[in-house]
Amino acid sequence: MRLGLTKKGGYAVGAVLDIARHHPQLRTTRQITETMDLPRDFISQILASLVRYGVLRSAAGPAGGYTLQRPPAEVTVLDVIEIIEGPITLEECVLGGGACDWSRLCSLHDIWSNAQREFQRQLATTSFESLSAVDTGISAGM
């Protein structure tokens, strides 16, 4: 069972965090990858997906780069994760394996569903503005 992010999901959150920390300035792929220590080729694909889904805006040319489409307070961690990783949903039965059968619930179904909803709520209420503040504090040694 995987409860974390894939590398792609982690890279996406890191890239958006860097962009949010510098909002509304444009950030180049090179700046993002150097600051966040991310692989450049892979990040380009991720950034293109985030532009396509309306999280980022891109500007071409020598003075171009990426910025958030909306203020950092309006972009949530859930927004980015679900674009890159897909929806966070209960698909497999925790005890029985296989597809979750909503007509015959296992004894962990309600507990697991509640935990999933709380996890989604936490990600949906965590904006990149608040994440940037935490990151800035960590960088400052607080």
PDB file of C-alpha atoms in Angstrom:
ATOM      1  CA  MET A   1       0.000   0.000   0.000  1.00  0.00           C
ATOM      2  CA  ARG A   2       1.359   3.379  -0.995  1.00  0.00           C
ATOM      3  CA  LEU A   3       0.336   6.347   1.114  1.00  0.00           C
ATOM      4  CA  GLY A   4       2.927   8.789  -0.197  1.00  0.00           C
ATOM      5  CA  LEU A   5       3.533  10.625  -3.426  1.00  0.00           C
ATOM      6  CA  THR A   6       5.336   9.270  -6.444  1.00  0.00           C
ATOM      7  CA  LYS A   7       8.504  11.095  -7.477  1.00  0.00           C
ATOM      8  CA  LYS A   8       6.436  12.898 -10.093  1.00  0.00           C
ATOM      9  CA  GLY A   9       3.959  14.098  -7.448  1.00  0.00           C
ATOM     10  CA  GLY A  10       6.739  15.218  -5.133  1.00  0.00           C
ATOM     11  CA  TYR A  11       8.486  17.060  -7.954  1.00  0.00           C
ATOM     12  CA  ALA A  12       5.217  18.801  -8.863  1.00  0.00           C
ATOM     13  CA  VAL A  13       4.621  20.003  -5.309  1.00  0.00           C
ATOM     14  CA  GLY A  14       8.251  21.166  -5.072  1.00  0.00           C
ATOM     15  CA  ALA A  15       8.077  23.044  -8.369  1.00  0.00           C
ATOM     16  CA  VAL A  16       4.798  24.773  -7.500  1.00  0.00           C
ATOM     17  CA  LEU A  17       6.175  25.631  -4.058  1.00  0.00           C
ATOM     18  CA  ASP A  18       9.168  27.352  -5.656  1.00  0.00           C
ATOM     19  CA  ILE A  19       6.910  29.231  -8.066  1.00  0.00           C
ATOM     20  CA  ALA A  20       4.579  30.231  -5.210  1.00  0.00           C
ATOM     21  CA  ARG A  21       7.476  31.529  -3.115  1.00  0.00           C
ATOM     22  CA  HIS A  22       8.393  33.915  -5.927  1.00  0.00           C
ATOM     23  CA  HIS A  23       4.864  34.827  -7.038  1.00  0.00           C
ATOM     24  CA  PRO A  24       4.074  36.882  -9.102  1.00  0.00           C
ATOM     25  CA  GLN A  25       7.574  36.813 -10.677  1.00  0.00           C
ATOM     26  CA  LEU A  26       8.192  34.413 -13.529  1.00  0.00           C
ATOM     27  CA  ARG A  27      10.433  31.452 -12.729  1.00  0.00           C
ATOM     28  CA  THR A  28      12.393  29.628 -15.393  1.00  0.00           C
ATOM     29  CA  THR A  29      12.659  25.867 -15.477  1.00  0.00           C
ATOM     30  CA  ARG A  30      16.348  26.256 -14.695  1.00  0.00           C
ATOM     31  CA  GLN A  31      15.658  28.409 -11.613  1.00  0.00           C
ATOM     32  CA  ILE A  32      13.058  25.938 -10.345  1.00  0.00           C
ATOM     33  CA  THR A  33      15.215  22.862 -10.871  1.00  0.00           C
ATOM     34  CA  GLU A  34      18.327  24.434  -9.358  1.00  0.00           C
ATOM     35  CA  THR A  35      16.522  25.825  -6.314  1.00  0.00           C
ATOM     36  CA  MET A  36      14.536  22.646  -5.639  1.00  0.00           C
ATOM     37  CA  ASP A  37      17.232  20.186  -6.856  1.00  0.00           C
ATOM     38  CA  LEU A  38      14.899  18.566  -9.391  1.00  0.00           C
ATOM     39  CA  PRO A  39      15.624  16.852 -12.744  1.00  0.00           C
ATOM     40  CA  ARG A  40      15.138  19.437 -15.509  1.00  0.00           C
ATOM     41  CA  ASP A  41      13.702  17.249 -18.298  1.00  0.00           C
ATOM     42  CA  PHE A  42      11.106  15.652 -16.055  1.00  0.00           C
ATOM     43  CA  ILE A  43      10.037  19.002 -14.594  1.00  0.00           C
ATOM     44  CA  SER A  44       9.262  20.406 -18.044  1.00  0.00           C
ATOM     45  CA  GLN A  45       6.633  17.691 -18.546  1.00  0.00           C
ATOM     46  CA  ILE A  46       5.137  18.321 -15.118  1.00  0.00           C
ATOM     47  CA  LEU A  47       5.011  22.085 -15.643  1.00  0.00           C
ATOM     48  CA  ALA A  48       3.309  21.576 -19.020  1.00  0.00           C
ATOM     49  CA  SER A  49       0.593  19.482 -17.312  1.00  0.00           C
ATOM     50  CA  LEU A  50       0.074  22.156 -14.659  1.00  0.00           C
ATOM     51  CA  VAL A  51      -0.255  24.813 -17.385  1.00  0.00           C
ATOM     52  CA  ARG A  52      -2.724  22.627 -19.306  1.00  0.00           C
ATOM     53  CA  TYR A  53      -4.906  22.215 -16.180  1.00  0.00           C
ATOM     54  CA  GLY A  54      -4.838  25.916 -15.311  1.00  0.00           C
ATOM     55  CA  VAL A  55      -2.634  25.920 -12.211  1.00  0.00           C
ATOM     56  CA  LEU A  56       0.280  27.662 -13.930  1.00  0.00           C
ATOM     57  CA  ARG A  57       0.647  30.215 -16.678  1.00  0.00           C
ATOM     58  CA  SER A  58       3.675  30.166 -18.948  1.00  0.00           C
ATOM     59  CA  ALA A  59       5.361  32.884 -20.950  1.00  0.00           C
ATOM     60  CA  ALA A  60       7.673  31.987 -23.819  1.00  0.00           C
ATOM     61  CA  GLY A  61      10.897  33.669 -24.823  1.00  0.00           C
ATOM     62  CA  PRO A  62      14.152  34.706 -23.188  1.00  0.00           C
ATOM     63  CA  ALA A  63      12.346  36.586 -20.400  1.00  0.00           C
ATOM     64  CA  GLY A  64       9.719  33.862 -20.040  1.00  0.00           C
ATOM     65  CA  GLY A  65       8.965  31.340 -17.365  1.00  0.00           C
ATOM     66  CA  TYR A  66       6.158  30.134 -15.146  1.00  0.00           C
ATOM     67  CA  THR A  67       3.927  31.751 -12.578  1.00  0.00           C
ATOM     68  CA  LEU A  68       0.760  30.714 -10.799  1.00  0.00           C
ATOM     69  CA  GLN A  69      -2.510  31.308 -12.642  1.00  0.00           C
ATOM     70  CA  ARG A  70      -4.139  32.321  -9.327  1.00  0.00           C
ATOM     71  CA  PRO A  71      -2.711  33.772  -6.094  1.00  0.00           C
ATOM     72  CA  PRO A  72      -0.848  31.211  -3.924  1.00  0.00           C
ATOM     73  CA  ALA A  73      -3.651  31.401  -1.339  1.00  0.00           C
ATOM     74  CA  GLU A  74      -6.052  29.983  -3.945  1.00  0.00           C
ATOM     75  CA  VAL A  75      -3.937  27.035  -5.112  1.00  0.00           C
ATOM     76  CA  THR A  76      -4.108  23.995  -2.853  1.00  0.00           C
ATOM     77  CA  VAL A  77      -1.817  21.030  -2.431  1.00  0.00           C
ATOM     78  CA  LEU A  78      -4.771  18.803  -3.401  1.00  0.00           C
ATOM     79  CA  ASP A  79      -5.123  20.696  -6.710  1.00  0.00           C
ATOM     80  CA  VAL A  80      -1.557  19.864  -7.695  1.00  0.00           C
ATOM     81  CA  ILE A  81      -1.496  16.299  -6.364  1.00  0.00           C
ATOM     82  CA  GLU A  82      -4.707  15.276  -8.104  1.00  0.00           C
ATOM     83  CA  ILE A  83      -3.556  16.721 -11.432  1.00  0.00           C
ATOM     84  CA  ILE A  84      -0.334  14.736 -11.297  1.00  0.00           C
ATOM     85  CA  GLU A  85      -1.304  11.639  -9.281  1.00  0.00           C
ATOM     86  CA  GLY A  86      -5.011  11.381 -10.038  1.00  0.00           C
ATOM     87  CA  PRO A  87      -7.913  11.468  -7.578  1.00  0.00           C
ATOM     88  CA  ILE A  88      -7.331  10.355  -4.013  1.00  0.00           C
ATOM     89  CA  THR A  89     -10.051   7.751  -3.676  1.00  0.00           C
ATOM     90  CA  LEU A  90     -10.774   4.465  -1.941  1.00  0.00           C
ATOM     91  CA  GLU A  91     -10.744   1.975  -4.788  1.00  0.00           C
ATOM     92  CA  GLU A  92      -9.669  -1.285  -3.175  1.00  0.00           C
ATOM     93  CA  CYS A  93     -11.193  -3.045  -0.213  1.00  0.00           C
ATOM     94  CA  VAL A  94      -8.783  -2.643   2.693  1.00  0.00           C
ATOM     95  CA  LEU A  95      -9.433  -6.148   4.061  1.00  0.00           C
ATOM     96  CA  GLY A  96     -10.650  -8.156   1.100  1.00  0.00           C
ATOM     97  CA  GLY A  97      -8.490  -6.858  -1.715  1.00  0.00           C
ATOM     98  CA  GLY A  98      -9.984  -6.256  -5.118  1.00  0.00           C
ATOM     99  CA  ALA A  99     -12.482  -3.554  -5.905  1.00  0.00           C
ATOM    100  CA  CYS A 100     -14.308  -1.921  -3.021  1.00  0.00           C
ATOM    101  CA  ASP A 101     -17.826  -3.387  -2.975  1.00  0.00           C
ATOM    102  CA  TRP A 102     -20.109  -0.704  -1.576  1.00  0.00           C
ATOM    103  CA  SER A 103     -22.962  -3.219  -1.167  1.00  0.00           C
ATOM    104  CA  ARG A 104     -20.952  -5.490   1.194  1.00  0.00           C
ATOM    105  CA  LEU A 105     -18.797  -3.291   3.377  1.00  0.00           C
ATOM    106  CA  CYS A 106     -15.846  -4.629   5.338  1.00  0.00           C
ATOM    107  CA  SER A 107     -15.355  -3.703   8.996  1.00  0.00           C
ATOM    108  CA  LEU A 108     -12.679  -1.123   8.124  1.00  0.00           C
ATOM    109  CA  HIS A 109     -14.642   0.581   5.358  1.00  0.00           C
ATOM    110  CA  ASP A 110     -16.091   3.482   7.370  1.00  0.00           C
ATOM    111  CA  ILE A 111     -12.872   4.105   9.302  1.00  0.00           C
ATOM    112  CA  TRP A 112     -10.792   4.063   6.124  1.00  0.00           C
ATOM    113  CA  SER A 113     -13.278   6.273   4.257  1.00  0.00           C
ATOM    114  CA  ASN A 114     -13.306   8.798   7.111  1.00  0.00           C
ATOM    115  CA  ALA A 115      -9.506   8.866   7.208  1.00  0.00           C
ATOM    116  CA  GLN A 116      -9.418   9.365   3.441  1.00  0.00           C
ATOM    117  CA  ARG A 117     -11.874  12.261   3.644  1.00  0.00           C
ATOM    118  CA  GLU A 118      -9.831  13.906   6.416  1.00  0.00           C
ATOM    119  CA  PHE A 119      -6.635  13.467   4.383  1.00  0.00           C
ATOM    120  CA  GLN A 120      -8.313  15.066   1.350  1.00  0.00           C
ATOM    121  CA  ARG A 121      -9.672  17.881   3.534  1.00  0.00           C
ATOM    122  CA  GLN A 122      -6.207  18.606   4.913  1.00  0.00           C
ATOM    123  CA  LEU A 123      -4.679  18.769   1.435  1.00  0.00           C
ATOM    124  CA  ALA A 124      -7.614  20.841   0.131  1.00  0.00           C
ATOM    125  CA  THR A 125      -7.241  23.409   2.925  1.00  0.00           C
ATOM    126  CA  THR A 126      -3.464  23.710   2.621  1.00  0.00           C
ATOM    127  CA  SER A 127      -2.672  26.468   0.165  1.00  0.00           C
ATOM    128  CA  PHE A 128       0.686  27.109  -1.409  1.00  0.00           C
ATOM    129  CA  GLU A 129       0.687  30.435   0.437  1.00  0.00           C
ATOM    130  CA  SER A 130       0.689  28.618   3.785  1.00  0.00           C
ATOM    131  CA  LEU A 131       3.133  25.994   2.505  1.00  0.00           C
ATOM    132  CA  SER A 132       5.453  28.804   1.350  1.00  0.00           C
ATOM    133  CA  ALA A 133       5.358  30.333   4.820  1.00  0.00           C
ATOM    134  CA  VAL A 134       6.344  26.997   6.369  1.00  0.00           C
ATOM    135  CA  ASP A 135       9.105  26.531   3.780  1.00  0.00           C
ATOM    136  CA  THR A 136      10.442  30.033   4.386  1.00  0.00           C
ATOM    137  CA  GLY A 137      10.514  29.353   8.119  1.00  0.00           C
ATOM    138  CA  ILE A 138      12.386  26.085   7.612  1.00  0.00           C
ATOM    139  CA  SER A 139      14.889  27.812   5.309  1.00  0.00           C
ATOM    140  CA  ALA A 140      15.423  30.511   7.940  1.00  0.00           C
ATOM    141  CA  GLY A 141      16.092  27.866  10.596  1.00  0.00           C
ATOM    142  CA  MET A 142      12.933  28.457  12.595  1.00  0.00           C
TER     143      MET A 142
END
